[in-house]
Amino acid sequence: MATPKEHVEDIRKKKFSIGAEAINPLTEDLHQAVKNLSAELYAKDIHFLMELIQNAEDNEYAEVVDPSLEFLITSRDITGTGAPATLLVFNNEKGFSHKNIESICSVGRSTKKGNRKRGYIGEKGIGFKSVFLITAHPYVFSNGYQIRFSEDPCVHCNLGYIVPEWVDTNPNLSDIKQLYGSASALPTTTLILPLKPDKVQAVQQQLSSIHPEVLLFLSKIKRLSVREDNEDPSLSTVSAIEIVSETDFVTRKNIDAQSYTLHLSAEESGKVFENECGYYMWKQKFPVKQECRVERRMEVDEWVITLAFPIGERLRRGMNTSSGIYAFLPTEMVTNFPFIIQADFLLASSRETILLDNKWNKGILDCVPIAFVNAFISLVRSIVDAPVSSLPHMFKFLPVQSSSYEELNVVRESIKAKIVEESIVPSEPHKEQKFFYKPREVGRLMPAFWNILRKAEDQGVSLINLSSHGRYVLSYSFDKVEYDHILSFLGVEPVDNEWYAKCIQGTSNLVTWVSDVVYLELLLFIADNWVSKFCRSSIKNISLIKCVGNGIKSLCSISAIQNSRSKVCLSINSCHVSWLIDWNCEFISVASFLFMPKITQEAIWSCSRKETLVKWLSEQVKVCSVSLYEYAVDLFDKSLNERKLVIAIAHFLYQSLCKSYISDREVDKLCRIMPLVDKYGSIIKDRAGVIVPANGSKWAGLTDSNLRRKEGYVELREDYLDSGRFAGNITPQKKLLEFLKVHAGALDVPYISAPSDGISALSAQLTKQNTFLLLDWIHQLMYQGVRIPQKFLTCIKDGGWLKVTLNGSSGVRPPSQSFLLKSSWGNILQDGSVFVDIPLIDQSYYGERINSYKDELKKIGVRFEYAEACEYMGKHLMSLASSSTLTRDNVLSVLRFIKFLRDKYLSPDDFICSIKEGQWLKTSLGFRSPVGSVLSDKEWEIASKVSDIPFIDKAFYGGEICKFKNELELLGVVVSISKSYQLIIDNLKSPSRLTSLPAEAVLLMLQCMQLSSSSEKLVRALKGTKCLKTTVGYKSPNECLLPQVEWGCILQVFSGLPLIDHNFYGKGIYSYRNELKKTGAVVDFDEAAKVFARYFRQYASSASITKENVEAFLSCYRKLEGTPFKFPADLKSCICKEKWLRTRLGGYRSPRECILFCSDWESISPICLLPFIDDSDTCYGKNIHEYKQELKSLGVVVEFKDGVKFVPSCLYLPQNPSSISRENALALLDCIHILLEEKDYSFPDVFTKKVSQAWLKAHDGYEPPSKCLLFDSEFGKYLKQTDGPFIDEEFYGSKITTYRKELSEIGVIVEVDKGCPLLAGQLALHDELSTFVRVYSYLSEFKWEPNSKADKRIWFPKGNQNGEWVNPEECVIYDKDELFGLQLTVLEKYFEHNLLVFFSRAYGVKSCPSIEDYCRLWKVWEIFESGLLHDQCCKFWGYVSKHWNSKTEKTLAEALVKVPINSGSAGILLCNKQDVFIADDLQLQYLFEQSSHQVFVWYPQPSLASLPRTKLLEIYREIGVRTISESVQKEELFLANDVELQLIPTEKLIGKALLRLILGFLACAPIKMEAEKRQKAVQGLANVAVVETSEPNTVSYDLPLSSGKILNVRGSRKVRWDREDSKIFTEKMDRSGGYKSIIEFATYFSEAISEFVLWEIPDHIHALSELIKLAFVLDLDEEAVTFLMKSKNLQIFVEDEEFLNSAYRSE
């Protein structure tokens, strides 16, 4: 073998042609490829460290060494390259081999590729090259090799990075040893990396940040260190560290998993103490799912997932966060999970993250929840003796926080779904026993209730039954706020509201034994949660509220208080408690109160949360906080039928006021509602007032008491004058009446209120004394401000009791008809009036005193004012007018009276106001009020033609009426037309009488409208009347137009418009434009334009717009364009939208739908039906082109680029595509190009439909665009033009390639990665292997997958034929077991590896045969009679074992009819699985094999590692093969008559420890038998008769087969249970036989006892039997059995203890 140096020279010569004459032309490309690969593979400089650590892990190590990796950075330049710092990497591996050297001199040829099963974790083949990120010249010293590499191209071969160069000096081994340290031997391999200047700081930083957890999942490297060597230590910048990994190899194996504890320690410079952390590690294997296989892991059959749970604070260094996902080394993914996931993930090229969308990684992540659940259960329940308080911190490993990665949140949710179905949550323990339940079975308690329970327990209250109220209670040590997020994640809910009720009721003495402080805490707890939890629960039915009544303490339920069955009270004032209780005894016959005990009330008053508690007691429980006032009110509400009690209430209020327990204001309120006893002895509750007794009262002189009584007044009884004694208090005589006068309002006249009824004494004249007495009463009522009853007041107003004078004569009148006037103008009125006598109060009779009662007289209706006298006379006059018509003389007298008042300088206004509205003035329209009537003259003649005006009838009144013009005007009569235009409007004639009016009448009405502020009536009358003369006759205003010269041309386009005749009305008509507009006439250009638009629509809709109309319109449009009278938007919109332009296609279109033809349209017009305006001589002619600008303004398309938008909808491709010329096609593409330049343009569906027909010429004929491809250089990399429907470039010319975007828009495939479906769809047209390889390679490159049944067929060559098509289901990539050559098409025989990956990914071809394929193969074998070879059987069942899961189980159970048996011959026979059995009972197996019956399943002997016997038997069992023990029919044979029998005491065999064990088994999961039932079962066992025999019990075993045949064997048993006789027969145990005899007896004994107890539920017999067997071997020792139960999570409850104690009292 060559020396290392010779080997290097050989590589340089042979591989890199160094020394050859010519340089390989590919070396420059290879150099650039390596450079790019090493620089771009990783995004950060840190990854060179990860690659070096990964390489060290993959290295081989001698057994005697402890694998380690050391980094040393120095400022010394030992390489002579001028580097500012050098990094040395030391590794004590076996060293570089020849192959290793050749590997690092290559790219992508790692010696570790394809060796994942051997534990290699590297795979990219570039690991060492990553050092070029930080160094330009890496050195390797290992196993005699001393070489270096350079990133610069070698001068001999022009290639860098991978060309080795031998190194003799700078450095040499002594230089390296000196740096490493002479005390230690130099490790086998050393890398020397002189750092690039710009990388020194980054490397120093990364070395200082190496995380201690980097060793966590490395199986080889146990020690890693970082240190710095500087001549001046003070210049050191790297934080030195040494990391050591140690594993506790005490492993626990379970379900293909193992667990162990790993310790990491990190000793870092600058830190005094060593940093350590332990990790609970769980490693579990899972079979790789078929659908998750990928090319890079084809050889891997198992996923190994390791989870690390940090015990304590995780180690941190140089970073705030720690990686949550490892692929042997840490990624940069922070999961937010409190544990670490390690697996063989596929990484992104940067190595920073795993590929989350990769199916391999998804398969791994799918298994993580299972691994986590198994690990967590092991972690929580592994330490049997650990206290419950030590468990909660383990639950911090649950992934409570969501991850920033959605895929990891799926893992989190799956963990949650699985973990909540496991019994992992500890409940509050009974004694020292630990019990675990599913999260949903455990309930949380509120912290406040825990505090109450703990305090109650300290005061002697027993909590032994805490979990017996319908829900297991979460352990107190776990039920803390700090675990809220964990418990919420698990779904541990609080106990329901009813649980608290059951607990309070079921926990004896919780209310009565505890102190008042704890009692109030309990009430506060209920109060705090009342609304949200307890208000609808049964807690309100518990006797909970303490109270006292008649000196006896008791408890009331909340519901009783709420429903008023009990009324419990608190005193608001602590000083009133005794007072209220004493008086409550006085009213015991009617009182309904109970008061809370005084000591309890004192506790409430001193409670810090008194307000909360009292508020709850008051508002929710309805416990009243009663004041003395409220207590009295409650008494008033009772049915008080005893006069004595009513009197006592008054004394109670009097005495309470005397002691200042109640205020004056409160007494006043109470006295108003207090029941009273009237003079008849009746008890009156409701009253209007209280009056003193009639004897000696003032009110009796004016009215009687019966009148007051009817109004609800109470006359007090004389009892209120007497003294009294109540509740030990004395009231002196007459004090109570004085009290009632002050507070109950006992009153007398003049302070008494007025009666609601009238007074009979007012029907006749009153004496002067009585008159003033009545006025004094009214004065007092007014002074008090009370409302005087209407009936009482009316009686006074209308009663004839007031003395008056009438023109000097005396009389009596009601006050409402009387006046008290000044004599000066009173006499004047009487003298001037000829109609009315005014009644004046007789002041000579009443004297001057009457004038001091003016307010009182006015109140009762007496009038004082001149205006009131005038009004009185006016009303009298109007009453005459209403009864009969006023004569001519009457009217003239009224006018003279008004004139008389004016002459006397007295205002006639009040008199006029009283008569002006009366209908007494005769007019031309009948009797009217003066207001609105007219005194006519000549000015009114024209107005009378349009209006019905009420003129005063001069013929009736004569000429004299005109003398009173001023008086008439004061009354409201109109005497002048000036400013009376509104009157004309108000009396306007009906519209039917206003037609065909003369010009003067019309102008007058327009003038009225102009001058009036309210002309709506006139406007309404004219609107619907044909009153205006037009050019086409009389029309209503809303039909007429008043044109202007400036814009009138628009009304000349069409004839027949109704224009107002200005010659008839004259120029003055134009001054009333606004008034005409109000009536609806069109006078403005905008409105005229609207009328024109209406006419335009009518003509357009009937296709009546002629050539002349069009020309006149366009001419007018041109004329108005430069003026202020441009067409309004609405008119222009109408013209643009209406269809009025005729096109060459026939019919009319709107301007925006038309095109004005030009030469640019000639190329596209043959394949488009475009709407060109008809410019033929028979239509518009060529003159239409003169109006190009006007047509453009109206929306007509006049430019080609603007008309392209018509092409998509007007496209008309001929049925024969060959008639479409090259120019036509390119013109269409030009149009598409123009359209696509518009932003967000999209083609209409009609264009898409038309253009989708076959019109594009391809190599194989005309095709629709969607079936064509545009060939370019990108397609040329993979295909030939004949491989698919590419567009014919020879026909269209090279210009067709410039329309790439346009062709793509119409459906042509132009992108190389979009052509897969089209090319795949035409595969059936080919028959050459080379074509298929090209197309398949193209499809593979662009990740194509079939989406139709036709696409899902695969072609493969077959002999000399053209090949054959098969379905993917009939194919398989590999057939490693070589069993399926006749059943499946194995593709690896026909195609290269890259296409095999394509078939697997795209077509879903199985990598290996599936379980269904193996089942079909087995069905074929079942037909063979010759049997199977051993190798065939091993391969089949080995596959099944490897891929065993629930799906496999179901498939095999349904498909397999036969299973293999041990036949004893060379071949393996298959028999019906109903006749084949699993030998789970070796005794039965021995008995049947001795009888030569071949009935047991086959398994390989010796057992294979890939096919363990236990696994195979379990598979047999799952697919329906029965065990021999469950299949045989056992029959106990009777003992012979001569066998000696002896009855022995039951307790000798069945003791208390055994019964305790059985009770615990029956009480706990999974049976959970009720207490009564399990105790009955155990009682039966305790009462069973035990019979001891000298001979064994013989048993017969029958095994029925499917054919009906029965196989029979016999054996013997030590113990047998006879159910019919309820006896246990046992052979006398011989302990001299040693352990064999003991275990044999224990086995039969445990089986018999289990069968006795569980004969009704046989599924659990085996479990109980195994438990009893172990206890029997331990001699059923009580302490041993107790520990055994604890280890199995079994317990017995209080009722079971009591049962055992009663059954074994003597013990």
Tab-separated table of C-alpha atoms in Angstrom, residues 1094-1379:
chain	number	residue	atom	x	y	z
A	1094	ARG	CA	-87.525	62.514	-23.977
A	1095	TYR	CA	-88.448	63.249	-27.586
A	1096	PHE	CA	-85.069	61.870	-28.664
A	1097	ARG	CA	-85.745	58.580	-26.851
A	1098	GLN	CA	-89.207	58.328	-28.396
A	1099	TYR	CA	-87.882	58.846	-31.928
A	1100	ALA	CA	-84.923	56.526	-31.305
A	1101	SER	CA	-87.055	53.748	-29.849
A	1102	SER	CA	-89.313	53.810	-32.920
A	1103	ALA	CA	-86.332	54.041	-35.313
A	1104	SER	CA	-87.788	57.328	-36.619
A	1105	ILE	CA	-84.645	59.463	-36.553
A	1106	THR	CA	-84.069	60.411	-40.172
A	1107	LYS	CA	-80.922	61.427	-41.990
A	1108	GLU	CA	-82.156	65.059	-41.759
A	1109	ASN	CA	-82.726	64.741	-37.974
A	1110	VAL	CA	-79.164	63.433	-37.566
A	1111	GLU	CA	-77.660	66.235	-39.643
A	1112	ALA	CA	-79.743	68.912	-37.825
A	1113	PHE	CA	-78.770	67.469	-34.458
A	1114	LEU	CA	-75.032	67.293	-35.252
A	1115	SER	CA	-75.177	70.860	-36.613
A	1116	CYS	CA	-76.870	72.129	-33.427
A	1117	TYR	CA	-74.403	70.153	-31.319
A	1118	ARG	CA	-71.523	71.859	-33.139
A	1119	LYS	CA	-73.229	75.290	-32.686
A	1120	LEU	CA	-73.739	74.912	-28.940
A	1121	GLU	CA	-70.325	73.357	-28.270
A	1122	GLY	CA	-68.622	76.729	-27.990
A	1123	THR	CA	-71.342	78.378	-25.867
A	1124	PRO	CA	-72.324	78.180	-22.189
A	1125	PHE	CA	-75.221	75.969	-23.293
A	1126	LYS	CA	-73.338	72.728	-23.673
A	1127	PHE	CA	-75.324	69.531	-23.567
A	1128	PRO	CA	-75.941	68.470	-19.960
A	1129	ALA	CA	-74.423	65.177	-18.857
A	1130	ASP	CA	-77.817	63.462	-18.708
A	1131	LEU	CA	-78.677	64.498	-22.274
A	1132	LYS	CA	-75.283	63.527	-23.535
A	1133	SER	CA	-75.573	60.209	-21.715
A	1134	CYS	CA	-78.978	59.651	-23.318
A	1135	ILE	CA	-77.617	60.415	-26.794
A	1136	CYS	CA	-74.632	58.145	-26.168
A	1137	LYS	CA	-76.755	55.273	-24.907
A	1138	GLU	CA	-79.728	55.360	-27.290
A	1139	LYS	CA	-79.525	53.325	-30.485
A	1140	TRP	CA	-79.967	55.922	-33.282
A	1141	LEU	CA	-76.967	55.455	-35.599
A	1142	ARG	CA	-77.389	52.933	-38.446
A	1143	THR	CA	-74.431	50.550	-39.094
A	1144	ARG	CA	-73.321	48.322	-41.960
A	1145	LEU	CA	-74.520	45.318	-39.992
A	1146	GLY	CA	-78.088	46.612	-40.244
A	1147	GLY	CA	-80.143	48.050	-37.405
A	1148	TYR	CA	-79.344	50.922	-35.110
A	1149	ARG	CA	-76.717	51.221	-32.387
A	1150	SER	CA	-75.655	53.764	-29.804
A	1151	PRO	CA	-72.634	55.951	-30.651
A	1152	ARG	CA	-70.371	54.096	-28.230
A	1153	GLU	CA	-71.252	50.863	-30.068
A	1154	CYS	CA	-70.254	52.258	-33.486
A	1155	ILE	CA	-67.015	52.661	-35.423
A	1156	LEU	CA	-66.209	55.218	-38.122
A	1157	PHE	CA	-64.369	53.141	-40.727
A	1158	CYS	CA	-60.765	53.811	-41.813
A	1159	SER	CA	-58.018	51.842	-43.629
A	1160	ASP	CA	-56.467	50.491	-40.386
A	1161	TRP	CA	-59.347	48.006	-40.085
A	1162	GLU	CA	-58.716	46.123	-43.333
A	1163	SER	CA	-56.545	43.278	-41.890
A	1164	ILE	CA	-58.781	42.333	-38.957
A	1165	SER	CA	-62.192	42.863	-40.579
A	1166	PRO	CA	-62.249	39.494	-42.472
A	1167	ILE	CA	-62.445	37.594	-39.148
A	1168	CYS	CA	-64.550	40.116	-37.208
A	1169	LEU	CA	-68.122	41.439	-37.677
A	1170	LEU	CA	-67.547	45.061	-36.611
A	1171	PRO	CA	-70.284	47.817	-36.283
A	1172	PHE	CA	-69.104	50.412	-38.844
A	1173	ILE	CA	-71.443	53.478	-39.348
A	1174	ASP	CA	-73.318	53.109	-42.661
A	1175	ASP	CA	-71.665	55.795	-44.819
A	1176	SER	CA	-73.207	54.533	-48.038
A	1177	ASP	CA	-75.096	56.882	-50.353
A	1178	THR	CA	-78.377	55.246	-49.381
A	1179	CYS	CA	-77.819	56.194	-45.754
A	1180	TYR	CA	-75.676	58.989	-44.284
A	1181	GLY	CA	-73.257	59.229	-47.185
A	1182	LYS	CA	-69.648	60.327	-47.015
A	1183	ASN	CA	-70.687	63.681	-45.485
A	1184	ILE	CA	-70.973	61.884	-42.133
A	1185	HIS	CA	-67.169	61.975	-41.952
A	1186	GLU	CA	-67.312	65.808	-41.701
A	1187	TYR	CA	-68.741	65.382	-38.198
A	1188	LYS	CA	-65.848	63.146	-37.036
A	1189	GLN	CA	-65.057	65.281	-33.981
A	1190	GLU	CA	-68.729	65.526	-32.932
A	1191	LEU	CA	-69.189	61.790	-33.361
A	1192	LYS	CA	-66.011	61.148	-31.348
A	1193	SER	CA	-67.296	63.457	-28.613
A	1194	LEU	CA	-70.522	61.429	-28.507
A	1195	GLY	CA	-68.609	58.164	-28.121
A	1196	VAL	CA	-68.189	56.897	-31.672
A	1197	VAL	CA	-64.849	55.129	-32.171
A	1198	VAL	CA	-62.840	56.971	-34.815
A	1199	GLU	CA	-59.323	55.580	-34.054
A	1200	PHE	CA	-58.143	51.986	-34.572
A	1201	LYS	CA	-56.487	51.646	-31.161
A	1202	ASP	CA	-59.707	52.744	-29.483
A	1203	GLY	CA	-61.811	50.272	-31.428
A	1204	VAL	CA	-59.734	47.207	-30.627
A	1205	LYS	CA	-62.034	46.627	-27.628
A	1206	PHE	CA	-64.773	45.552	-30.120
A	1207	VAL	CA	-62.668	42.701	-31.490
A	1208	PRO	CA	-63.190	40.170	-28.644
A	1209	SER	CA	-66.993	40.322	-28.800
A	1210	CYS	CA	-67.137	40.633	-32.625
A	1211	LEU	CA	-64.663	37.882	-33.410
A	1212	TYR	CA	-65.980	35.563	-36.119
A	1213	LEU	CA	-63.591	32.731	-36.980
A	1214	PRO	CA	-64.581	30.734	-40.088
A	1215	GLN	CA	-65.462	27.051	-39.754
A	1216	ASN	CA	-62.580	26.164	-42.111
A	1217	PRO	CA	-59.462	27.298	-40.187
A	1218	SER	CA	-57.313	27.013	-43.322
A	1219	SER	CA	-58.996	30.176	-44.654
A	1220	ILE	CA	-57.439	32.172	-41.804
A	1221	SER	CA	-54.311	33.737	-43.279
A	1222	ARG	CA	-51.075	34.417	-41.461
A	1223	GLU	CA	-51.880	38.169	-41.619
A	1224	ASN	CA	-55.345	37.609	-40.070
A	1225	ALA	CA	-53.900	35.614	-37.172
A	1226	LEU	CA	-51.098	38.105	-36.495
A	1227	ALA	CA	-53.573	41.013	-36.682
A	1228	LEU	CA	-55.694	39.294	-34.032
A	1229	LEU	CA	-52.625	38.877	-31.813
A	1230	ASP	CA	-51.823	42.585	-32.338
A	1231	CYS	CA	-55.321	43.440	-31.075
A	1232	ILE	CA	-54.822	41.216	-28.036
A	1233	HIS	CA	-51.498	42.942	-27.415
A	1234	ILE	CA	-53.167	46.371	-27.378
A	1235	LEU	CA	-55.908	45.163	-25.042
A	1236	LEU	CA	-53.441	43.647	-22.570
A	1237	GLU	CA	-51.714	46.984	-22.194
A	1238	GLU	CA	-54.811	48.166	-20.334
A	1239	LYS	CA	-54.594	47.731	-16.570
A	1240	ASP	CA	-56.609	44.819	-15.166
A	1241	TYR	CA	-58.206	44.047	-18.543
A	1242	SER	CA	-60.001	40.705	-18.801
A	1243	PHE	CA	-61.472	39.134	-21.945
A	1244	PRO	CA	-65.215	38.463	-22.094
A	1245	ASP	CA	-66.473	34.890	-21.936
A	1246	VAL	CA	-67.779	35.044	-25.509
A	1247	PHE	CA	-64.280	35.808	-26.823
A	1248	THR	CA	-62.779	33.044	-24.698
A	1249	LYS	CA	-65.351	30.637	-26.103
A	1250	LYS	CA	-64.796	31.687	-29.729
A	1251	VAL	CA	-61.020	31.744	-29.568
A	1252	SER	CA	-60.958	28.300	-27.913
A	1253	GLN	CA	-61.934	26.552	-31.168
A	1254	ALA	CA	-59.328	24.846	-33.343
A	1255	TRP	CA	-57.724	27.556	-35.491
A	1256	LEU	CA	-54.018	27.595	-34.578
A	1257	LYS	CA	-51.784	25.547	-36.896
A	1258	ALA	CA	-49.602	23.055	-34.986
A	1259	HIS	CA	-47.259	20.348	-36.309
A	1260	ASP	CA	-50.022	17.768	-36.299
A	1261	GLY	CA	-52.877	19.969	-37.615
A	1262	TYR	CA	-55.145	22.742	-36.377
A	1263	GLU	CA	-55.694	22.828	-32.627
A	1264	PRO	CA	-57.405	25.078	-30.049
A	1265	PRO	CA	-54.965	27.375	-28.231
A	1266	SER	CA	-55.396	25.375	-25.018
A	1267	LYS	CA	-54.044	22.301	-26.855
A	1268	CYS	CA	-50.934	24.077	-28.200
A	1269	LEU	CA	-47.482	24.844	-26.864
A	1270	LEU	CA	-44.981	27.510	-27.949
A	1271	PHE	CA	-41.588	25.875	-28.463
A	1272	ASP	CA	-38.525	27.704	-27.179
A	1273	SER	CA	-35.049	27.002	-25.855
A	1274	GLU	CA	-36.369	26.005	-22.415
A	1275	PHE	CA	-38.538	23.272	-23.935
A	1276	GLY	CA	-35.571	22.332	-26.089
A	1277	LYS	CA	-33.571	21.313	-23.004
A	1278	TYR	CA	-35.893	18.334	-22.539
A	1279	LEU	CA	-37.926	17.702	-25.684
A	1280	LYS	CA	-38.067	17.742	-29.437
A	1281	GLN	CA	-40.730	19.647	-31.361
A	1282	THR	CA	-42.209	16.349	-32.512
A	1283	ASP	CA	-42.794	15.271	-28.894
A	1284	GLY	CA	-45.926	17.422	-28.554
A	1285	PRO	CA	-48.424	19.854	-30.178
A	1286	PHE	CA	-46.088	22.815	-30.678
A	1287	ILE	CA	-47.252	25.798	-32.872
A	1288	ASP	CA	-46.029	25.578	-36.502
A	1289	GLU	CA	-43.305	28.195	-36.640
A	1290	GLU	CA	-42.700	27.529	-40.377
A	1291	PHE	CA	-46.267	28.686	-41.180
A	1292	TYR	CA	-46.414	31.755	-38.925
A	1293	GLY	CA	-42.778	32.740	-39.202
A	1294	SER	CA	-40.392	33.595	-36.400
A	1295	LYS	CA	-42.535	36.607	-35.443
A	1296	ILE	CA	-44.962	34.237	-33.719
A	1297	THR	CA	-42.476	33.836	-30.864
A	1298	THR	CA	-42.769	37.567	-30.051
A	1299	TYR	CA	-46.412	37.051	-29.069
A	1300	ARG	CA	-45.564	34.942	-26.008
A	1301	LYS	CA	-47.756	36.940	-23.612
A	1302	GLU	CA	-50.666	37.186	-26.066
A	1303	LEU	CA	-50.627	33.459	-26.841
A	1304	SER	CA	-50.493	32.687	-23.126
A	1305	GLU	CA	-53.551	34.871	-22.562
A	1306	ILE	CA	-55.667	32.842	-25.017
A	1307	GLY	CA	-54.560	29.538	-23.510
A	1308	VAL	CA	-51.374	28.563	-25.354
A	1309	ILE	CA	-48.860	27.053	-22.967
A	1310	VAL	CA	-45.645	29.088	-23.144
A	1311	GLU	CA	-44.028	28.268	-19.773
A	1312	VAL	CA	-41.903	25.157	-19.750
A	1313	ASP	CA	-43.221	24.087	-16.340
A	1314	LYS	CA	-46.882	24.356	-17.451
A	1315	GLY	CA	-46.818	21.912	-20.356
A	1316	CYS	CA	-46.944	18.710	-18.323
A	1317	PRO	CA	-50.706	17.936	-18.568
A	1318	LEU	CA	-50.736	18.458	-22.356
A	1319	LEU	CA	-47.648	16.392	-23.034
A	1320	ALA	CA	-48.778	13.678	-20.642
A	1321	GLY	CA	-52.169	13.550	-22.355
A	1322	GLN	CA	-50.515	12.760	-25.696
A	1323	LEU	CA	-48.234	9.995	-24.432
A	1324	ALA	CA	-50.544	7.411	-25.970
A	1325	LEU	CA	-49.595	8.732	-29.454
A	1326	HIS	CA	-45.980	7.576	-29.035
A	1327	ASP	CA	-44.379	4.139	-29.248
A	1328	GLU	CA	-40.631	4.710	-28.915
A	1329	LEU	CA	-38.773	4.195	-25.632
A	1330	SER	CA	-36.559	7.259	-26.231
A	1331	THR	CA	-39.627	9.488	-26.603
A	1332	PHE	CA	-41.166	8.103	-23.410
A	1333	VAL	CA	-37.905	8.616	-21.519
A	1334	ARG	CA	-37.715	12.260	-22.697
A	1335	VAL	CA	-41.338	12.998	-21.807
A	1336	TYR	CA	-41.198	11.125	-18.488
A	1337	SER	CA	-37.962	12.956	-17.608
A	1338	TYR	CA	-39.624	16.264	-18.468
A	1339	LEU	CA	-42.675	15.399	-16.355
A	1340	SER	CA	-40.400	14.358	-13.491
A	1341	GLU	CA	-38.420	17.569	-13.647
A	1342	PHE	CA	-41.556	19.671	-13.126
A	1343	LYS	CA	-43.188	17.486	-10.483
A	1344	TRP	CA	-46.182	16.554	-12.645
A	1345	GLU	CA	-48.927	14.377	-11.161
A	1346	PRO	CA	-51.776	12.751	-13.121
A	1347	ASN	CA	-55.319	13.957	-12.488
A	1348	SER	CA	-57.362	11.639	-14.708
A	1349	LYS	CA	-57.744	7.908	-15.033
A	1350	ALA	CA	-56.234	7.939	-18.531
A	1351	ASP	CA	-53.151	9.795	-17.279
A	1352	LYS	CA	-52.592	7.258	-14.510
A	1353	ARG	CA	-51.363	4.464	-16.789
A	1354	ILE	CA	-47.663	3.673	-17.133
A	1355	TRP	CA	-45.916	2.462	-20.302
A	1356	PHE	CA	-43.054	-0.004	-20.164
A	1357	PRO	CA	-41.187	-1.841	-22.953
A	1358	LYS	CA	-42.091	-5.471	-23.433
A	1359	GLY	CA	-39.986	-7.713	-25.618
A	1360	ASN	CA	-40.021	-6.910	-29.315
A	1361	GLN	CA	-43.453	-5.362	-29.061
A	1362	ASN	CA	-44.216	-1.637	-28.913
A	1363	GLY	CA	-44.598	-1.893	-25.159
A	1364	GLU	CA	-47.514	-2.265	-22.784
A	1365	TRP	CA	-49.619	0.003	-20.560
A	1366	VAL	CA	-50.306	-0.925	-16.934
A	1367	ASN	CA	-52.105	0.694	-14.008
A	1368	PRO	CA	-49.920	2.035	-11.157
A	1369	GLU	CA	-51.667	-0.368	-8.777
A	1370	GLU	CA	-50.181	-3.256	-10.785
A	1371	CYS	CA	-46.631	-1.886	-10.387
A	1372	VAL	CA	-44.009	-1.737	-7.699
A	1373	ILE	CA	-40.638	-0.005	-7.612
A	1374	TYR	CA	-38.676	-2.684	-5.762
A	1375	ASP	CA	-39.285	-6.311	-4.853
A	1376	LYS	CA	-36.618	-6.950	-2.213
A	1377	ASP	CA	-38.097	-10.273	-1.118
A	1378	GLU	CA	-38.405	-11.398	-4.761
A	1379	LEU	CA	-41.839	-12.867	-4.125
